Tab-separated table of C-alpha atoms in Angstrom:
chain	number	residue	atom	x	y	z
A	1	MET	CA	4.544	11.136	24.528
A	2	THR	CA	5.211	14.708	25.543
A	3	VAL	CA	4.872	17.376	22.901
A	4	GLN	CA	7.618	19.895	23.482
A	5	GLN	CA	9.759	22.191	21.448
A	6	SER	CA	12.854	20.450	20.094
A	7	PRO	CA	15.896	21.964	18.426
A	8	GLU	CA	14.949	22.686	14.843
A	9	PRO	CA	15.903	19.661	12.733
A	10	ALA	CA	17.200	19.797	9.233
A	11	VAL	CA	14.224	19.668	6.890
A	12	PRO	CA	14.437	16.444	4.842
A	13	VAL	CA	15.542	17.280	1.311
A	14	LEU	CA	14.730	15.133	-1.686
A	15	PRO	CA	17.239	14.440	-4.426
A	16	GLU	CA	17.023	16.962	-7.250
A	17	ASP	CA	15.094	14.641	-9.549
A	18	GLU	CA	12.307	14.150	-6.993
A	19	GLY	CA	10.170	17.256	-7.015
A	20	SER	CA	6.903	18.020	-5.353
A	21	ASP	CA	5.037	16.999	-8.511
A	22	ARG	CA	6.078	13.359	-8.187
A	23	GLY	CA	2.487	12.365	-7.416
A	24	SER	CA	1.007	10.176	-4.707
A	25	ILE	CA	1.544	6.457	-4.312
A	26	VAL	CA	-1.333	6.180	-1.801
A	27	GLU	CA	-4.666	8.025	-1.781
A	28	VAL	CA	-6.975	7.404	1.187
A	29	THR	CA	-10.505	8.821	0.891
A	30	LYS	CA	-13.200	8.987	3.609
A	31	LEU	CA	-11.789	5.902	5.317
A	32	THR	CA	-13.879	4.592	8.215
A	33	LYS	CA	-13.399	1.431	10.254
A	34	ALA	CA	-15.905	0.416	12.916
A	35	PHE	CA	-15.808	-2.564	15.263
A	36	GLY	CA	-19.433	-2.826	16.275
A	37	GLY	CA	-20.187	0.444	18.059
A	38	LEU	CA	-16.520	1.465	18.290
A	39	VAL	CA	-15.320	3.668	15.435
A	40	ALA	CA	-11.540	3.258	15.233
A	41	ASN	CA	-11.067	5.424	12.122
A	42	ARG	CA	-13.529	8.080	10.987
A	43	ASP	CA	-13.619	9.724	7.527
A	44	ILE	CA	-9.840	9.896	7.117
A	45	ASP	CA	-8.465	11.588	4.003
A	46	PHE	CA	-4.752	11.645	3.294
A	47	ASN	CA	-2.182	10.838	0.648
A	48	ILE	CA	1.441	9.750	0.570
A	49	PRO	CA	3.754	11.299	-2.054
A	50	ARG	CA	6.108	8.902	-3.824
A	51	ARG	CA	9.561	8.478	-2.295
A	52	SER	CA	8.560	10.475	0.785
A	53	ILE	CA	8.672	9.722	4.502
A	54	VAL	CA	5.335	10.436	6.190
A	55	SER	CA	4.656	9.898	9.889
A	56	ILE	CA	1.371	9.215	11.662
A	57	ILE	CA	1.303	10.254	15.307
A	58	GLY	CA	-1.323	10.451	17.998
A	59	PRO	CA	-2.076	9.328	21.559
A	60	ASN	CA	-2.514	5.636	22.340
A	61	GLY	CA	-5.840	4.441	20.976
A	62	ALA	CA	-5.966	7.103	18.263
A	63	GLY	CA	-6.419	4.514	15.488
A	64	LYS	CA	-2.930	4.563	13.991
A	65	THR	CA	-2.346	0.807	13.783
A	66	THR	CA	-5.940	0.270	12.611
A	67	LEU	CA	-5.142	2.541	9.677
A	68	PHE	CA	-1.974	0.520	8.965
A	69	ASN	CA	-3.950	-2.710	9.109
A	70	GLN	CA	-6.382	-1.436	6.481
A	71	ILE	CA	-3.648	-0.262	4.118
A	72	SER	CA	-1.905	-3.642	4.406
A	73	GLY	CA	-5.104	-5.650	3.941
A	74	TYR	CA	-5.421	-7.126	7.439
A	75	TYR	CA	-8.630	-5.183	8.066
A	76	GLN	CA	-11.232	-4.251	5.501
A	77	PRO	CA	-12.686	-0.734	5.805
A	78	THR	CA	-16.293	-0.240	6.811
A	79	SER	CA	-16.397	2.454	4.140
A	80	GLY	CA	-14.022	4.542	2.090
A	81	GLU	CA	-11.323	3.908	-0.468
A	82	ILE	CA	-7.605	3.097	-0.464
A	83	VAL	CA	-5.823	3.462	-3.795
A	84	PHE	CA	-2.240	2.202	-4.004
A	85	ASP	CA	-0.222	2.947	-7.111
A	86	GLY	CA	-3.425	3.401	-9.109
A	87	VAL	CA	-5.160	0.240	-7.797
A	88	ASN	CA	-8.083	0.229	-5.349
A	89	ILE	CA	-6.862	-2.302	-2.768
A	90	VAL	CA	-10.010	-2.424	-0.635
A	91	GLY	CA	-11.126	-6.054	-0.516
A	92	LEU	CA	-7.696	-7.523	-1.310
A	93	ALA	CA	-6.105	-10.081	1.006
A	94	PRO	CA	-2.792	-9.238	2.712
A	95	ASN	CA	-0.800	-11.500	0.366
A	96	ASP	CA	-2.280	-9.742	-2.667
A	97	VAL	CA	-1.453	-6.349	-1.160
A	98	ALA	CA	2.118	-7.537	-0.547
A	99	GLU	CA	2.444	-8.680	-4.152
A	100	LEU	CA	1.380	-5.216	-5.320
A	101	GLY	CA	4.287	-3.741	-3.353
A	102	ILE	CA	3.389	-2.979	0.278
A	103	GLY	CA	5.642	-4.343	3.028
A	104	ARG	CA	5.283	-3.798	6.748
A	105	THR	CA	6.647	-4.364	10.223
A	106	TYR	CA	4.632	-4.645	13.432
A	107	GLN	CA	4.318	-2.773	16.706
A	108	ASN	CA	5.006	-6.065	18.501
A	109	ILE	CA	7.761	-8.005	16.748
A	110	ARG	CA	6.358	-10.929	14.728
A	111	LEU	CA	9.331	-12.984	13.662
A	112	PHE	CA	9.378	-16.746	13.163
A	113	ALA	CA	11.076	-17.252	16.507
A	114	ASP	CA	12.285	-20.825	15.947
A	115	MET	CA	13.578	-20.232	12.423
A	116	THR	CA	17.049	-18.937	11.649
A	117	VAL	CA	17.716	-15.287	10.941
A	118	LEU	CA	18.484	-16.094	7.286
A	119	ALA	CA	15.338	-18.213	6.892
A	120	ASN	CA	13.162	-15.399	8.274
A	121	VAL	CA	14.324	-13.076	5.505
A	122	MET	CA	14.006	-15.784	2.836
A	123	VAL	CA	10.364	-16.334	3.850
A	124	GLY	CA	9.743	-12.632	3.213
A	125	ARG	CA	10.795	-13.195	-0.387
A	126	HIS	CA	7.871	-15.553	-0.999
A	127	ALA	CA	5.761	-12.963	-2.817
A	128	ARG	CA	8.448	-12.671	-5.524
A	129	LEU	CA	9.185	-16.381	-6.098
A	130	LYS	CA	8.162	-17.928	-9.418
A	131	THR	CA	8.759	-21.644	-8.745
A	132	GLN	CA	5.632	-23.809	-8.983
A	133	TRP	CA	4.881	-26.757	-6.686
A	134	TYR	CA	5.314	-29.333	-9.452
A	135	GLU	CA	8.785	-27.984	-10.234
A	136	VAL	CA	9.763	-28.688	-6.625
A	137	ILE	CA	8.457	-32.262	-6.883
A	138	LEU	CA	10.329	-32.815	-10.150
A	139	GLY	CA	13.493	-31.293	-8.758
A	140	LEU	CA	13.970	-28.992	-11.728
A	141	PRO	CA	17.165	-26.893	-11.840
A	142	ARG	CA	15.141	-23.681	-11.604
A	143	VAL	CA	14.141	-24.573	-8.040
A	144	LYS	CA	17.705	-24.635	-6.703
A	145	ARG	CA	18.665	-21.592	-8.761
A	146	GLU	CA	15.832	-19.536	-7.325
A	147	GLU	CA	16.576	-20.766	-3.795
A	148	ASP	CA	20.238	-19.772	-4.175
A	149	GLU	CA	19.225	-16.343	-5.488
A	150	THR	CA	16.809	-15.900	-2.566
A	151	ARG	CA	19.498	-16.860	-0.056
A	152	GLN	CA	21.922	-14.386	-1.587
A	153	ARG	CA	19.326	-11.611	-1.558
A	154	ALA	CA	18.543	-12.365	2.091
A	155	ARG	CA	22.219	-12.005	2.965
A	156	GLU	CA	22.401	-8.697	1.118
A	157	LEU	CA	19.399	-7.381	3.054
A	158	LEU	CA	20.811	-8.487	6.399
A	159	GLU	CA	23.963	-6.568	5.542
A	160	LEU	CA	21.903	-3.559	4.491
A	161	VAL	CA	19.984	-3.389	7.774
A	162	GLY	CA	23.119	-4.004	9.820
A	163	VAL	CA	22.497	-7.474	11.265
A	164	PRO	CA	25.975	-9.029	11.707
A	165	ARG	CA	26.799	-12.060	9.557
A	166	ARG	CA	27.551	-14.119	12.683
A	167	TYR	CA	23.824	-14.173	13.483
A	168	GLU	CA	22.838	-15.691	10.139
A	169	GLN	CA	22.236	-19.217	11.459
A	170	ALA	CA	21.066	-18.150	14.920
A	171	LEU	CA	17.421	-18.593	15.847
A	172	ALA	CA	15.523	-15.322	15.589
A	173	LYS	CA	14.382	-15.559	19.212
A	174	ASN	CA	18.006	-15.509	20.397
A	175	LEU	CA	18.863	-12.162	18.791
A	176	PRO	CA	19.249	-9.004	20.904
A	177	TYR	CA	16.111	-6.888	20.805
A	178	GLY	CA	17.540	-4.204	18.504
A	179	GLU	CA	18.715	-6.839	16.028
A	180	GLN	CA	15.248	-8.404	16.014
A	181	ARG	CA	13.799	-5.043	15.001
A	182	ARG	CA	16.312	-4.790	12.159
A	183	LEU	CA	15.616	-8.371	11.109
A	184	GLU	CA	11.912	-7.583	10.817
A	185	VAL	CA	12.744	-4.664	8.512
A	186	ALA	CA	14.951	-6.949	6.391
A	187	ARG	CA	12.103	-9.442	6.053
A	188	ALA	CA	9.731	-6.664	4.966
A	189	LEU	CA	12.274	-5.464	2.387
A	190	ALA	CA	12.630	-8.983	0.968
A	191	SER	CA	9.326	-8.582	-0.892
A	192	ASP	CA	10.743	-5.592	-2.834
A	193	PRO	CA	8.075	-3.141	-1.607
A	194	LYS	CA	7.356	0.232	-3.118
A	195	LEU	CA	5.759	1.317	0.170
A	196	LEU	CA	7.182	0.298	3.553
A	197	LEU	CA	4.975	0.585	6.649
A	198	LEU	CA	6.945	0.814	9.894
A	199	ASP	CA	4.855	0.463	13.063
A	200	GLU	CA	6.817	1.941	15.993
A	201	PRO	CA	10.215	0.708	14.726
A	202	THR	CA	12.107	2.117	17.730
A	203	ALA	CA	9.778	0.766	20.441
A	204	GLY	CA	11.892	-0.621	23.276
A	205	MET	CA	15.167	0.657	21.853
A	206	ASN	CA	17.751	2.601	23.817
A	207	PRO	CA	18.801	6.093	22.618
A	208	GLY	CA	21.784	4.778	20.666
A	209	GLU	CA	19.701	2.168	18.846
A	210	THR	CA	17.023	4.776	18.137
A	211	ALA	CA	19.564	7.163	16.613
A	212	ARG	CA	20.882	4.412	14.350
A	213	MET	CA	17.357	3.450	13.297
A	214	THR	CA	16.547	7.097	12.490
A	215	GLU	CA	19.566	7.306	10.215
A	216	PHE	CA	18.715	3.946	8.675
A	217	ILE	CA	15.132	4.963	7.803
A	218	ALA	CA	16.397	8.040	5.961
A	219	ARG	CA	18.947	5.873	4.176
A	220	LEU	CA	16.267	3.435	2.974
A	221	ARG	CA	14.434	6.212	1.158
A	222	ARG	CA	17.653	7.702	-0.180
A	223	GLU	CA	19.293	4.495	-1.421
A	224	LEU	CA	16.299	2.316	-2.345
A	225	GLY	CA	13.859	5.020	-3.443
A	226	LEU	CA	11.228	3.699	-1.038
A	227	THR	CA	8.134	5.482	0.190
A	228	ILE	CA	7.880	5.089	3.972
A	229	LEU	CA	4.838	5.465	6.210
A	230	LEU	CA	5.796	5.540	9.863
A	231	ILE	CA	3.951	5.246	13.171
A	232	GLU	CA	6.161	6.533	15.949
A	233	HIS	CA	5.948	8.068	19.429
A	234	ASP	CA	9.539	9.310	19.458
A	235	MET	CA	9.198	12.934	18.360
A	236	LYS	CA	12.923	13.328	17.784
A	237	LEU	CA	12.765	10.596	15.146
A	238	VAL	CA	9.557	12.001	13.643
A	239	MET	CA	10.993	15.502	13.432
A	240	GLY	CA	14.268	14.236	12.016
A	241	VAL	CA	13.034	12.202	9.047
A	242	SER	CA	9.459	13.200	8.186
A	243	GLU	CA	8.486	15.449	5.300
A	244	ARG	CA	4.916	15.466	6.555
A	245	VAL	CA	3.133	14.450	9.743
A	246	THR	CA	-0.509	13.398	10.108
A	247	VAL	CA	-2.060	13.476	13.579
A	248	LEU	CA	-4.943	11.248	14.671
A	249	GLU	CA	-7.106	11.525	17.771
A	250	TYR	CA	-10.057	9.275	18.567
A	251	GLY	CA	-9.810	7.859	15.059
A	252	ALA	CA	-10.085	11.195	13.221
A	253	LYS	CA	-7.426	13.344	11.576
A	254	ILE	CA	-6.983	16.546	13.568
A	255	ALA	CA	-3.854	18.025	11.976
A	256	GLU	CA	-1.460	17.581	9.091
A	257	GLY	CA	1.582	19.415	7.798
A	258	GLN	CA	5.332	19.741	8.193
A	259	ALA	CA	6.738	18.468	11.465
A	260	LEU	CA	7.421	21.872	13.021
A	261	GLU	CA	3.949	23.160	12.119
A	262	VAL	CA	2.242	20.134	13.619
A	263	GLN	CA	4.321	20.221	16.785
A	264	SER	CA	3.080	23.713	17.632
A	265	ASP	CA	-0.553	23.144	16.587
A	266	PRO	CA	-2.865	23.812	19.583
A	267	ARG	CA	-5.075	20.842	18.663
A	268	VAL	CA	-2.084	18.501	18.804
A	269	ILE	CA	-0.864	19.904	22.117
A	270	GLU	CA	-4.359	19.518	23.552
A	271	ALA	CA	-4.607	15.924	22.301
A	272	TYR	CA	-1.453	14.961	24.166
A	273	LEU	CA	-1.451	17.253	27.184
A	274	GLY	CA	-5.067	18.320	27.684
A	275	LYS	CA	-6.865	21.650	27.420
A	276	ALA	CA	-4.927	23.183	30.286
A	277	ALA	CA	-1.765	23.085	28.159
A	278	VAL	CA	-3.249	25.470	25.592
A	279	SER	CA	-5.342	27.713	27.847
């Protein structure tokens, strides 16, 4: 990614009832993750205000996805603390983290390729289903009722993310690339998250698809009241939707602030372009 001056974007504005005192939904303290002798994250401190859009940027290998994987429970920190909505989630399994209200997408799309589009979203609803195994065996009415409700919710989410109804029974692997990205977001939303983690949601998209995704991310916060944590290399998207940007390099936080401040920070320019760019 090239750090360069872009036309000044409109600063994201919260609805009137969402002030700066809304508190943080995530508090990360002294977070470190080491793989043997390799330290992927080192003493990271940051927080995410409720109903905000926060972006994490940095060169390849900076530790961005490792940080995501710790927040979502896929990796356990070597040391440090992650508090989500008042609960310390260090040590929890990914399914327990999802039940608390964290949904995510992946840098490399991870759909159930041989399942239908509708079924992929219904699977994402699993964390919110109440039916017990014995109720399925007994064929109790609640089972069909909950399945019907899940199917309807899946259809609503597909409409929300903009996947055309004609793809509903298509296999996920047969969708165009941009639609697969949107399907993955729909599946993440099916668990009714409070916090949505988006890992490079526009990777591989053309400019038109990227523009639509940028608008969609802002709409998710506006219409659903979600908090969104974003990893992205597209600076136009980052500048357009983020209230705050955190920059990582070699696993450590080197800068944080509003998008325009971070973009002109000498440490950030050096991280991307080298010392010659700031000399």
